[in-house]
Each structure stands twice: as structure tokens, then as C-alpha cells.
GROMACS .gro file of C-alpha atoms in nm:
model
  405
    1UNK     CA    1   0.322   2.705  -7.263
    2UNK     CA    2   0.633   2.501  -7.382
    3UNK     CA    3   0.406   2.287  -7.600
    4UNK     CA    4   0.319   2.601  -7.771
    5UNK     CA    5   0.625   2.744  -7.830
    6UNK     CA    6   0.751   2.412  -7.992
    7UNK     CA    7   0.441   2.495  -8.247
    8UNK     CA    8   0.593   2.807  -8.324
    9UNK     CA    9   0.939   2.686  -8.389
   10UNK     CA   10   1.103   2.714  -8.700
   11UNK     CA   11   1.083   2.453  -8.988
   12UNK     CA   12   1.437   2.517  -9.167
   13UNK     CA   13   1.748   2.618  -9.058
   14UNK     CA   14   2.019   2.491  -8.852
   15UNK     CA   15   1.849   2.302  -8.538
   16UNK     CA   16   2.082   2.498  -8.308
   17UNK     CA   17   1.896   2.838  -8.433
   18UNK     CA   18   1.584   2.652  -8.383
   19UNK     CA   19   1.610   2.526  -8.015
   20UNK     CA   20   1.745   2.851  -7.924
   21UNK     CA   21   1.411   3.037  -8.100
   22UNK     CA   22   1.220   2.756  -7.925
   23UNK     CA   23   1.395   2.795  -7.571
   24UNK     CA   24   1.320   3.175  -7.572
   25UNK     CA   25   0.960   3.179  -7.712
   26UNK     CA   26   0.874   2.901  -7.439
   27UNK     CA   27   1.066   3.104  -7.096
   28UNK     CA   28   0.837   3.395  -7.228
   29UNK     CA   29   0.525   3.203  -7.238
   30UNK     CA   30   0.627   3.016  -6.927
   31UNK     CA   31   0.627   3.362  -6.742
   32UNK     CA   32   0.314   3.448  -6.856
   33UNK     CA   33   0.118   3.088  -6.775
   34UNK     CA   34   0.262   3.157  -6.413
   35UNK     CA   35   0.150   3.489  -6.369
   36UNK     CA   36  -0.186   3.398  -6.501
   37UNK     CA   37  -0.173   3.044  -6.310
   38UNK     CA   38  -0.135   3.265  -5.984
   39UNK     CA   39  -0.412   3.503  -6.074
   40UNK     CA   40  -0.667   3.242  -6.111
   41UNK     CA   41  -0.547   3.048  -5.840
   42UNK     CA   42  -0.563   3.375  -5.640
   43UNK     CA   43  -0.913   3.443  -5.746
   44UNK     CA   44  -1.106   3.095  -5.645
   45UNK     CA   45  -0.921   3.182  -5.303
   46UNK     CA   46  -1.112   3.459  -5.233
   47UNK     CA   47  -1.393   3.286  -5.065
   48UNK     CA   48  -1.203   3.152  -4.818
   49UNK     CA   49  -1.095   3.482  -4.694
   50UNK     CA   50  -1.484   3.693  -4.769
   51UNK     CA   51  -1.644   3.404  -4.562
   52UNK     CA   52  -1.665   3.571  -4.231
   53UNK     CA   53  -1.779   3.909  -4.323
   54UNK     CA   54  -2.071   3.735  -4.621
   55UNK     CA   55  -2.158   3.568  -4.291
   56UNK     CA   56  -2.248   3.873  -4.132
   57UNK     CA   57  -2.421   4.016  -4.470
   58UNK     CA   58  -2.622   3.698  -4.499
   59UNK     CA   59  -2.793   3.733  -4.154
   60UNK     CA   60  -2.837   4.127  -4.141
   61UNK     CA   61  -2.932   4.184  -4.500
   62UNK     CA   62  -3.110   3.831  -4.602
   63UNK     CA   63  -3.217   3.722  -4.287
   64UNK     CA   64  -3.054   3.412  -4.252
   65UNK     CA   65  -3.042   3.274  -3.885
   66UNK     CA   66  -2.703   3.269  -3.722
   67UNK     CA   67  -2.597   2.873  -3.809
   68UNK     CA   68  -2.756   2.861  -4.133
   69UNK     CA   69  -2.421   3.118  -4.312
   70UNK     CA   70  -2.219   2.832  -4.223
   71UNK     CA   71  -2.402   2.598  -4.384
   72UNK     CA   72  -2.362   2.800  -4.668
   73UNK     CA   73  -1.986   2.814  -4.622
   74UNK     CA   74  -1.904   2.432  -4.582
   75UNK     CA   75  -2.111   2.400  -4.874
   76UNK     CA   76  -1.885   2.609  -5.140
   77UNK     CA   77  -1.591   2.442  -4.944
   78UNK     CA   78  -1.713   2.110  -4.927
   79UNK     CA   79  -1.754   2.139  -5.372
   80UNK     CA   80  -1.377   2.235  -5.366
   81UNK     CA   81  -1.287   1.958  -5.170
   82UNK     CA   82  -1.474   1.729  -5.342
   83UNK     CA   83  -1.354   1.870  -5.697
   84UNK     CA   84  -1.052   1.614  -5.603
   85UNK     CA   85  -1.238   1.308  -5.708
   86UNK     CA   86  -1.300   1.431  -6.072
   87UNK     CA   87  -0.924   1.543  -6.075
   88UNK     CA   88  -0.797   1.174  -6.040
   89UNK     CA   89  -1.014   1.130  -6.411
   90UNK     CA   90  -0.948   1.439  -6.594
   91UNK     CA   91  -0.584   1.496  -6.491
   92UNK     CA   92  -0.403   1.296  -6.742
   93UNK     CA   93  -0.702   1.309  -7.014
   94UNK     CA   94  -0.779   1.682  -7.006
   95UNK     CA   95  -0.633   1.984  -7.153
   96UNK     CA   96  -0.583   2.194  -6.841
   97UNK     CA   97  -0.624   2.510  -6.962
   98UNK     CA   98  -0.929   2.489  -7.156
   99UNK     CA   99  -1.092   2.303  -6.883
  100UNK     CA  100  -0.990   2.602  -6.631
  101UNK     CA  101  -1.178   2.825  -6.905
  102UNK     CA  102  -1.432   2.668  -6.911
  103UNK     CA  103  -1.474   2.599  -6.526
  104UNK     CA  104  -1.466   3.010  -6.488
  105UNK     CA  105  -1.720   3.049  -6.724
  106UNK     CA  106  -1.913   2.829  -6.503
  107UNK     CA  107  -1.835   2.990  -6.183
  108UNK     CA  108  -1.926   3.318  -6.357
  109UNK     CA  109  -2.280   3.181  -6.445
  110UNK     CA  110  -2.316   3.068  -6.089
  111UNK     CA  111  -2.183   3.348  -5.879
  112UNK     CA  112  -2.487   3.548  -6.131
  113UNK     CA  113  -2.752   3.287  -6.023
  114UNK     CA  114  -2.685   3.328  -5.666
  115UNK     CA  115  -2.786   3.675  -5.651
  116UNK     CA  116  -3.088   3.538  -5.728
  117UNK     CA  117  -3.075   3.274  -5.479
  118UNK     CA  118  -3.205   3.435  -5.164
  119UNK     CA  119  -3.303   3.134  -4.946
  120UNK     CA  120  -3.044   2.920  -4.755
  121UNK     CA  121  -3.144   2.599  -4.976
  122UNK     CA  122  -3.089   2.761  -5.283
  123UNK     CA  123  -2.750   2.973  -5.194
  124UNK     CA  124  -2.616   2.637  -5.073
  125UNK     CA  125  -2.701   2.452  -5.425
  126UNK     CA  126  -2.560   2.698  -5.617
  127UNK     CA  127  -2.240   2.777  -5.372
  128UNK     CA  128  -2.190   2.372  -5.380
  129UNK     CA  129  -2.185   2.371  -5.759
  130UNK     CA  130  -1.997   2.679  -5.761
  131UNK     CA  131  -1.718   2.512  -5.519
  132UNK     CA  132  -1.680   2.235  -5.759
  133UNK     CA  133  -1.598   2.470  -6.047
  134UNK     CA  134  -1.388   2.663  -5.835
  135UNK     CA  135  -1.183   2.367  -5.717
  136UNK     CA  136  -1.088   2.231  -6.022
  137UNK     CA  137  -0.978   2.553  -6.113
  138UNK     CA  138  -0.746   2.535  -5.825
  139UNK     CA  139  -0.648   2.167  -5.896
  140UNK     CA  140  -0.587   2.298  -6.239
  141UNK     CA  141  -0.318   2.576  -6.099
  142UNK     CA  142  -0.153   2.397  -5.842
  143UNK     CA  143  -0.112   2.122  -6.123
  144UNK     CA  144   0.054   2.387  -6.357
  145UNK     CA  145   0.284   2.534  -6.047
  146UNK     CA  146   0.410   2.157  -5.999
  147UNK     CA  147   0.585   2.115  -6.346
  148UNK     CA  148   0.759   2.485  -6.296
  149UNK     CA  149   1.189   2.471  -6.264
  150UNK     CA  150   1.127   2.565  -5.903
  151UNK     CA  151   0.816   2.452  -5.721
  152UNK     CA  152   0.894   2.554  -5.393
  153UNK     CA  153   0.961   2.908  -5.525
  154UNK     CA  154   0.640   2.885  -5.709
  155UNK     CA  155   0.404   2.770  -5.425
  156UNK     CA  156   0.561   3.043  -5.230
  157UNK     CA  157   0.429   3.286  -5.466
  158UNK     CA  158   0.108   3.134  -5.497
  159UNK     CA  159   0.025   3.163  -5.127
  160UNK     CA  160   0.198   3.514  -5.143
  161UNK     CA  161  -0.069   3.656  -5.413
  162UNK     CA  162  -0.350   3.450  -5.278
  163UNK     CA  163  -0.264   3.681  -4.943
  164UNK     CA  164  -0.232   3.991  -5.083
  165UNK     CA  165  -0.608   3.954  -5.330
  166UNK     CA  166  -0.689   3.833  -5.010
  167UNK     CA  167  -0.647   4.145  -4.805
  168UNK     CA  168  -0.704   4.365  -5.100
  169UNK     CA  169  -1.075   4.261  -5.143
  170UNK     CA  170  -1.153   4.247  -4.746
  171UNK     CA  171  -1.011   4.571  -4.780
  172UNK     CA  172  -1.321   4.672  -5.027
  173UNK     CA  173  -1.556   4.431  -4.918
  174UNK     CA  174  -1.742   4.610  -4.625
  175UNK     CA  175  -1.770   4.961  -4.884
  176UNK     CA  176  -1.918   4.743  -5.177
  177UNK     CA  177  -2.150   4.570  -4.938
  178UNK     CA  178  -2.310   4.899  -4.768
  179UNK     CA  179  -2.333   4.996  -5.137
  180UNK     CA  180  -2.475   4.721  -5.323
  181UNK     CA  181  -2.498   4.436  -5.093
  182UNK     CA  182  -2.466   4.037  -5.136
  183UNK     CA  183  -2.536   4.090  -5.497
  184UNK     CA  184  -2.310   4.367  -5.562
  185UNK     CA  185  -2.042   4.093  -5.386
  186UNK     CA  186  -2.191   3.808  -5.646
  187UNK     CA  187  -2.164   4.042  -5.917
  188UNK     CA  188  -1.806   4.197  -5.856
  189UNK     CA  189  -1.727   3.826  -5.839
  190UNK     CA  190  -1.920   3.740  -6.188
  191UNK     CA  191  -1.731   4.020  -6.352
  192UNK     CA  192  -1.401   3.915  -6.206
  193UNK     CA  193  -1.456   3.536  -6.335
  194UNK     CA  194  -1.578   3.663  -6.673
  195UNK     CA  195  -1.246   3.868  -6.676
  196UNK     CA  196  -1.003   3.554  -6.661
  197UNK     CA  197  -1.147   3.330  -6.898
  198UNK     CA  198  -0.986   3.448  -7.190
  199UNK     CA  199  -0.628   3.510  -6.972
  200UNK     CA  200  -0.628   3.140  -6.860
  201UNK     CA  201  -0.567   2.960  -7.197
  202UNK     CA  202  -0.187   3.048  -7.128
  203UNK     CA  203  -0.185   2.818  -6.816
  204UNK     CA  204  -0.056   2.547  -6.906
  205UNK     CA  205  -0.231   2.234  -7.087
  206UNK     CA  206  -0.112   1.954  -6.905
  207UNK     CA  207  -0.005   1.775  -7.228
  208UNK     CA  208   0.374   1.769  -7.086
  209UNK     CA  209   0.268   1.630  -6.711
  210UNK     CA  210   0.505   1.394  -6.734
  211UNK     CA  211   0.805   1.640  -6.707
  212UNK     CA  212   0.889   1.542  -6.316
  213UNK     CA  213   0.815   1.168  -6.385
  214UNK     CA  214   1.162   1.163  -6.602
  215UNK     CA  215   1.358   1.318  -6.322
  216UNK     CA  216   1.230   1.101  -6.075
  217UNK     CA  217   1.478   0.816  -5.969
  218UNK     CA  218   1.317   0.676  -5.703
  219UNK     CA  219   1.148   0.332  -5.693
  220UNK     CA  220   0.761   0.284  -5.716
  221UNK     CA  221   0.729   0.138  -5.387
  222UNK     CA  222   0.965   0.404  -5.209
  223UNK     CA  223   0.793   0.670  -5.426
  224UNK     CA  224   0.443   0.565  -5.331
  225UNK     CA  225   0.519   0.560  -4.925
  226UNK     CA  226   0.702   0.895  -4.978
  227UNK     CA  227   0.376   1.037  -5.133
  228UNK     CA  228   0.149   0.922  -4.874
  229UNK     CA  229   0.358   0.995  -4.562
  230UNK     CA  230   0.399   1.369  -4.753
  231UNK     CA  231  -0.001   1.396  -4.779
  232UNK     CA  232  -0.022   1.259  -4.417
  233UNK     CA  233   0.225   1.567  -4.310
  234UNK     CA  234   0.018   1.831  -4.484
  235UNK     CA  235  -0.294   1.754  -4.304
  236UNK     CA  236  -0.081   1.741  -3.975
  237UNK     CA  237   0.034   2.113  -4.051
  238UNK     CA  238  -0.306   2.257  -4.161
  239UNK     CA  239  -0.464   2.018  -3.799
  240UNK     CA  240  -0.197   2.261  -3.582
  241UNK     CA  241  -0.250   2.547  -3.779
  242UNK     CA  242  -0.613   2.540  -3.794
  243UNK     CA  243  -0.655   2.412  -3.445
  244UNK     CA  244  -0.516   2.735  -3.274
  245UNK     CA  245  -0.605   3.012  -3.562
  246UNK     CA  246  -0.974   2.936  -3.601
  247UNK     CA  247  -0.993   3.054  -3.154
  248UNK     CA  248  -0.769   3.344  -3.209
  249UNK     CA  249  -1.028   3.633  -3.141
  250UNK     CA  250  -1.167   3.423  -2.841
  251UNK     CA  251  -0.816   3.368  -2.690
  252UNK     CA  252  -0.775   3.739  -2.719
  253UNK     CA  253  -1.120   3.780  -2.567
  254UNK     CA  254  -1.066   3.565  -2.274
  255UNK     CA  255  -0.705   3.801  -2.235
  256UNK     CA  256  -0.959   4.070  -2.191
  257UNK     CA  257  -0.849   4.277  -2.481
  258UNK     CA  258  -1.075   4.506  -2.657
  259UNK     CA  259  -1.250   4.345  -2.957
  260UNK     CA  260  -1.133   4.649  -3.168
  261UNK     CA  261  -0.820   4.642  -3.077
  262UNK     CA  262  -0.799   4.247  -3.191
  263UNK     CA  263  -0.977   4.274  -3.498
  264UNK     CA  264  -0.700   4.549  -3.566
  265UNK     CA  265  -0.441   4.316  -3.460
  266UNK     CA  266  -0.612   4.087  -3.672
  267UNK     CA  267  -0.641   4.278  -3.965
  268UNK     CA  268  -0.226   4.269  -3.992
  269UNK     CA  269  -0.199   3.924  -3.922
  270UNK     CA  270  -0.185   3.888  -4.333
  271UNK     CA  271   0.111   4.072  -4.301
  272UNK     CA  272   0.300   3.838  -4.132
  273UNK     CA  273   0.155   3.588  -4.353
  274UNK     CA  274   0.299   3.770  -4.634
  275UNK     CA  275   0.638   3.778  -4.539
  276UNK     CA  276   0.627   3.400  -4.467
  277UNK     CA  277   0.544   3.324  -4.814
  278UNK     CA  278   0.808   3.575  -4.934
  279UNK     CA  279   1.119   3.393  -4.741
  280UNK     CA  280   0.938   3.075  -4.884
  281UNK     CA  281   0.942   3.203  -5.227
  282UNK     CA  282   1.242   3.328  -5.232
  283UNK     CA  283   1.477   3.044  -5.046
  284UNK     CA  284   1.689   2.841  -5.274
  285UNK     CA  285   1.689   2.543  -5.055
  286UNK     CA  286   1.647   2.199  -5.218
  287UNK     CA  287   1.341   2.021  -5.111
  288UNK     CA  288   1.565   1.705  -4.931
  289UNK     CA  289   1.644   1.933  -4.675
  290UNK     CA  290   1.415   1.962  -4.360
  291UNK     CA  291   1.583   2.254  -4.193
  292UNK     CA  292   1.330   2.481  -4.344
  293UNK     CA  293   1.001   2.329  -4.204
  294UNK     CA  294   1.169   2.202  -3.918
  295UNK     CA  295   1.219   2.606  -3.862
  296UNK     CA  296   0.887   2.669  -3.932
  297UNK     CA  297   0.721   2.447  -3.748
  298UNK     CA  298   0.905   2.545  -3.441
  299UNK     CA  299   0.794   2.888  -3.520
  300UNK     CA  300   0.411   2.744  -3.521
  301UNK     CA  301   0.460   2.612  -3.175
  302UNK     CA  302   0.652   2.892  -3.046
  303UNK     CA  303   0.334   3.140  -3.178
  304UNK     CA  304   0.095   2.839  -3.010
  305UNK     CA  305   0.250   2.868  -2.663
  306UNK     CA  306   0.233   3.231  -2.637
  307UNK     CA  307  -0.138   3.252  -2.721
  308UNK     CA  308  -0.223   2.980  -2.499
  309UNK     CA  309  -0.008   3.137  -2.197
  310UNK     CA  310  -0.268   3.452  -2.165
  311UNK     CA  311  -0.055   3.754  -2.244
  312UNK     CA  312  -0.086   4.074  -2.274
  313UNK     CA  313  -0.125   4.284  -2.667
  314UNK     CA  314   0.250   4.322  -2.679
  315UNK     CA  315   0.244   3.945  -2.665
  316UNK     CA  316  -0.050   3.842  -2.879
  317UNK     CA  317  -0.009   4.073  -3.149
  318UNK     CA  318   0.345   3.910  -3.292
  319UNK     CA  319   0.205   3.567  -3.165
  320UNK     CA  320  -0.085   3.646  -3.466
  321UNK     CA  321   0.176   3.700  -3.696
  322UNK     CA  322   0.423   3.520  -3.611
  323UNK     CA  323   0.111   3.210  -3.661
  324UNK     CA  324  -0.006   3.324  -3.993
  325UNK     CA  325   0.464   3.359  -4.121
  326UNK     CA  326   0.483   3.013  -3.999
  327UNK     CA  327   0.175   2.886  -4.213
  328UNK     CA  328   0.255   3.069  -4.493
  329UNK     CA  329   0.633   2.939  -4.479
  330UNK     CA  330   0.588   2.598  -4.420
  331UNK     CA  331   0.324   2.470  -4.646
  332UNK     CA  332   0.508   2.579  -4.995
  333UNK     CA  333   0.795   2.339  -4.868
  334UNK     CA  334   0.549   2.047  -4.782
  335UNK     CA  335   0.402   2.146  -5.132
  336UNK     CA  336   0.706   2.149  -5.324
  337UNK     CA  337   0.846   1.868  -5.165
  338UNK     CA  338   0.507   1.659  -5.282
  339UNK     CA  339   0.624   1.781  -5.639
  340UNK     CA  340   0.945   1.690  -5.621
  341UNK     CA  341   0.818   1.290  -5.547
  342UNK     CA  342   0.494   1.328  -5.775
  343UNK     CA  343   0.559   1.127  -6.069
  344UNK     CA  344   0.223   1.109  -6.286
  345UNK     CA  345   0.053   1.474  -6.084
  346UNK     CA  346  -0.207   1.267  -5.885
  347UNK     CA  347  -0.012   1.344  -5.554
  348UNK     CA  348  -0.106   1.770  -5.624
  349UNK     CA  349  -0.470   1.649  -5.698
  350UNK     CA  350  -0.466   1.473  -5.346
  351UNK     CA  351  -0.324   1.662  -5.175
  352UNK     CA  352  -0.668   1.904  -5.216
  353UNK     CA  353  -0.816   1.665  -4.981
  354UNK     CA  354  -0.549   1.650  -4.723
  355UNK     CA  355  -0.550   2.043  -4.698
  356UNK     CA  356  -0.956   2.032  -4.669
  357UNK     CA  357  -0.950   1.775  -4.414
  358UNK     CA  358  -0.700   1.997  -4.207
  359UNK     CA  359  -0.869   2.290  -4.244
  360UNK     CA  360  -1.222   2.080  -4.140
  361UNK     CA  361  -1.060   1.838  -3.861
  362UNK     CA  362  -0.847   2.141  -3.661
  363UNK     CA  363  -1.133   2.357  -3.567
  364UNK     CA  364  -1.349   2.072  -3.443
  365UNK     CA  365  -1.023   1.912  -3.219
  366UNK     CA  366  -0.941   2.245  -3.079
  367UNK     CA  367  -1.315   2.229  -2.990
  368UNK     CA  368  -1.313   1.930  -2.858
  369UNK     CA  369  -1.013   2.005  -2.605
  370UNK     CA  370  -1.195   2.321  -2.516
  371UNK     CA  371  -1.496   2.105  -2.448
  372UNK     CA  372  -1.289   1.869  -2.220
  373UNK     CA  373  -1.030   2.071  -2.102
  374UNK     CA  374  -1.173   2.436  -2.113
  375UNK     CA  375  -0.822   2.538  -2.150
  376UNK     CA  376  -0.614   2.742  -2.451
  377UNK     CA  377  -0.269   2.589  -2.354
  378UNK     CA  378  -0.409   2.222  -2.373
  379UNK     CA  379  -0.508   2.374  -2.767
  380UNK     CA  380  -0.162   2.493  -2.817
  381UNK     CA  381  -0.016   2.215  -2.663
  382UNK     CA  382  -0.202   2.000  -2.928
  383UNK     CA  383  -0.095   2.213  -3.204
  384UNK     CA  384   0.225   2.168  -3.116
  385UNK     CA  385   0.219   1.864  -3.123
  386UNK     CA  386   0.057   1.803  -3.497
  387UNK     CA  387   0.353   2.079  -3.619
  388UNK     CA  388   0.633   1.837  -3.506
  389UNK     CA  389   0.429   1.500  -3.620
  390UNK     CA  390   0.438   1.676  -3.959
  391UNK     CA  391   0.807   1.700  -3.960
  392UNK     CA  392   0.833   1.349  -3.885
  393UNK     CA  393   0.573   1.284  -4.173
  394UNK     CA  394   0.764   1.460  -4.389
  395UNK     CA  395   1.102   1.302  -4.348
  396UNK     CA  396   1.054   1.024  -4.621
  397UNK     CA  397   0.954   1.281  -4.850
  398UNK     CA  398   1.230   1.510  -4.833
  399UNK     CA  399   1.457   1.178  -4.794
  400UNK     CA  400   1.363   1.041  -5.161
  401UNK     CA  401   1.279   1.386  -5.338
  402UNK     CA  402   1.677   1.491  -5.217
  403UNK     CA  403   1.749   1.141  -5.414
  404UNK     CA  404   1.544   1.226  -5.727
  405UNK     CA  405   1.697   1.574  -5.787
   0.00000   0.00000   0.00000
């Protein structure tokens, strides 16, 4: 991106002339690499959002029993987590952008095996491997979306387009299924990879990672403590978020509302999601302010008590969205707020594992306090509970990163 546009700068003239030429050709290129940095990001996304309804194809149209698509699923998710470890290596050694080519050539290779891969041992080999490739391609984005002018603004967007290719391939999922099945899925998917691998060598390369290090003033020590209390507050948010979302078709079950009516409730929830990532996108609040998340996180718990208290559809569906806007708001401001303290990147490489661990530990807690308590509220409650502890987490980091701008 930048790098590239010093390359093309001009060898005579005045040096005023020259920055100018240089300063133009790089805002250009800088647009581009975060268009494309979105896309991509976007596109190793999608199997968090196809994972129900491959569930369903799986059993029906491969005959897997009903545990073993989950298997499947934690095995793709479990490579993207794990893709963090590598990340620690590569991040300061690596040229990001030919890596992220090369990662989607990989995934494209691998989404083509597993149409061949019919068994549940095999589909979870090839998914695992699959997740790895896809989370370093992630790793590689959310790397590049750190060292933009405005990270929070950038984050924002990158949940925002992850929503909408979200929705849009749901949208076509269940046709392309009924017409060509898990391979036509693994094949669409092949294509799409194949597609971006030429785009992606405009993300950037990582050679100018050091960018936020020289606009950090904040001491190692205060720095370090800021970092971890900031990846202690992310897996607090994605603990409440997850620990009430994952039961949100039961909860409207046990209200004794019609299953199609929720699932079309459910179906708009995005929406809301949407529009959370818009305001997030588009606020020009500095990261050392916590008015923001403390906002959103009070609209977490307000969504929380409402489903828990057993209301009626006027009530659940705005709870839904109102759920998915407070997600979607608060974790580009926990995310830009890590950039704004990451000095050398490998705070965005962790902070894979925080989000994973979330997304793994809040299910199995709400679970847990269903399993002792039997109750929704007590689940809300909880959730609650983890929103505001992530506020609290958060309050070093948005102390030193409002000292460092």
C-alpha cells in the first residue's frame, strides 16, 4: 500500500512535488487494500454464519448422525483459533499480503478436496486444515485494519461487510443446496477463494507494522497491562454475548412462539447487527473514551433482561436486535482500542484467541446455569454481568490509548 506508492515516487524534481505524488498515489492504494482487506476478511467469515444450515445438509444429505456436524464445526473453528500461534512467528517476518495469497490458494484446494471428503473423519481433517488457512487470512486482515488512520472506523466496517456477505449467502444457501448440495456449497466456496487471490496482493504487506509503535507514548510496563486487561475485556464481551445468543430460539420456544415466526424474527436479527456496526463505523469518538461501550454494553444487558423475563413477540423481536446492535457496536471499540495500545501488532494476533475462547466458553456457561438453575433470567443475569466486567476490563485500555493519541 504506502510502501508501494513510495516505489513509484518520483526520482527528480523538487521533493515537495514528490511527497505530494507520493501522498496521493498511497491514499489511492490505501482505499483499495481496505476494500480488498474487508472482502477477504468478509469471505473466511462465512463459515461462521453457513454453520447451522451445512449442519442440517450434512445429516439429511450425507448421513451424518446428529452430534457428529458439530464435530465438524469446532473443527474448522478450532484451525482458526489455533492459526494464532503461527501469527506470533510470521507477523513481523512475513509479507502479509503474499502470505494471505497464498493461504486462499490453499483454502481453495481444500474447500475442492472436501467435496470429496464424505465421511466425518475426513471432512473434519480437511475443515481443520482449512480453518488454519482461513485464520491466518483473518489474522492477516485484522492486522492490515490496525495500521489504518482510523481503526475504530475500520473495524466497524469490517464487522459491517462481514454481516451483510453474511446474510447475502444464507440468503442463497438453502437454493444452491437443493440444487447442487454440500459440494455445490464447497465449490461456490472454491470459486470464491480462487477469485481473491489475485485481489489480495493490495492488502497490505506488513513491512510498515511499526506505524502505531511511533505514536505510542506509553511505557512498556503500562502498555503491556493495558494490552492484557484489553484482551481480558474482549473475551468478557463475546462470554455475555455468546452466553444469551447461542439459547435465543429456545428462549423463544419456551415463550411459546411459533418456530416460524422466530426463525423470521431471527432472520432480521442481522439487521440490527448491521446498524450497530454502522454507528460504530461511523462515530468519531477517540478510543480513551468509554462512553461508547459503556452504552453498548448497557444495551447488551438491557436486550439480556428482556429475553430472560418471558415476553411476548413484540418484546423478543427488538430484544434479538437490539442483542445482535449491541455486539456489533461494541466490539469495533474494544478492537480499536487494542490498536490504539498495540505497539509491535502481536496484541491483533491475540486477540484471535480471546474472541475464540468467548465464542467457545459462553455457550457452555449459559449451559451450565441452565443445567443448575433451569432458568433464562439466571443466563441473562450472567450476561450481564460479563458486559459490565468488560467495561471495567477495558478501562486501562482506553486510559493509556487516550494518552498515546
Amino acid at each position: 500500500m504506502e510502501e508501494a506508492a513510495a516505489r513509484e515516487g518520483p526520482t527528480g524534481g523538487s521533493s515537495a512535488a514528490g511527497a505530494m505524488t507520493v501522498s496521493a498515489a498511497a491514499g489511492a492504494e490505501s482505499r483499495r487494500g481496505v476494500i480488498l482487506t474487508l472482502a477477504a476478511a468478509a469471505y473466511v467469515a462465512v463459515p461462521l454464519y453457513v454453520a447451522p444450515v451445512l449442519a442440517s445438509a450434512y445429516v439429511s444429505e450425507l448421513g451424518f448422525s446428529a452430534e457428529q456436524p458439530g464435530y465438524v464445526t469446532s473443527a474448522e473453528m478450532a484451525g482458526m483459533g489455533l492459526a494464532t500461534f503461527p501469527a506470533l512467528w510470521w507477523l513481523h517476518r512475513a509479507n502479509w499480503s503474499r502470505l494471505a495469497s497464498g493461504m486462499l490458494i490453499l483454502v481453495a484446494a481444500l474447500d475442492a478436496l472436501s467435496i470429496l471428503a464424505a465421511s466425518p473423519p475426513s471432512l473434519c481433517a480437511t475443515r481443520f486444515l482449512a480453518g488454519l488457512a482461513e485464520g491466518t487470512v483473518s489474522i492477516v486482515c485484522m492486522s492490515a485494519l490496525r495500521l489504518t488512520r482510523n481503526p475504530n472506523r475500520s473495524f466497524g466496517f469490517w464487522l459491517f461487510t462481514q454481516l451483510c456477505v453474511g446474510a447475502l449467502v444464507l440468503a442463497a444457501l438453502p437454493g444452491l443446496l437443493r440444487l447442487a448440495g454440500v459440494a455445490g456449497f464447497f465449490g461456490a466456496a472454491a470459486l470464491a477463494a480462487a477469485v481473491l487471490v489475485w485481489p489480495v496482493r493490495w492488502i497490505h504487506s506488513g513491512h510498515h507494522s511499526s506505524r502505531n509503535g511511533a505514536n505510542s507514548a506509553a511505557p512498556a510496563s503500562e502498555l503491556s497491562w493495558a494490552g492484557v486487561s484489553g484482551l481480558a475485556a474482549v473475551l468478557a464481551f463475546y462470554m455475555a454475548f455468546s452466553s444469551i445468543w447461542t439459547f435465543v430460539a429456545e428462549i423463544a420456544r419456551v415463550d411459546g412462539i411459533a418456530p416460524e415466526r422466530a426463525g423470521y424474527v431471527l432472520s432480521f436479527a442481522p439487521v440490527g447487527g448491521m446498524l450497530g456496526a454502522a454507528l460504530a463505523a461511523g462515530a468519531a469518538t477517540s478510543f480513551g473514551k468509554a462512553g461508547p461501550l459503556a452504552v453498548g454494553t448497557a444495551t447488551l444487558a438491557a436486550a439480556s433482561w428482556i429475553l430472560g423475563a418471558r415476553g411476548s413477540l413484540g418484546w423478543y423481536a427488538p430484544a434479538a436486535m437490539a442483542l445482535m446492535l449491541a455486539w456489533t457496536f461494541v466490539v469495533p471499540q474494544l478492537m480499536g482500542g487494542l490498536a490504539a495500545v498495540d505497539r509491535t501488532g502481536r496484541l491483533t494476533v491475540a486477540v484471535n484467541v480471546s474472541i475464540g475462547a468467548g465464542l467457545a466458553a459462553g455457550p457452555a456457561l449459559g449451559g451450565l446455569i441452565l443445567a443448575s438453575a433451569g432458568d433464562y433470567r439466571t443466563v441473562a443475569s450472567v450476561a450481564s454481568i460479563l458486559g459490565a466486567a468488560s467495561v471495567v476490563l477495558a478501562t486501562p485500555m482506553l486510559y493509556v490509548s487516550r494518552g498515546s493519541r
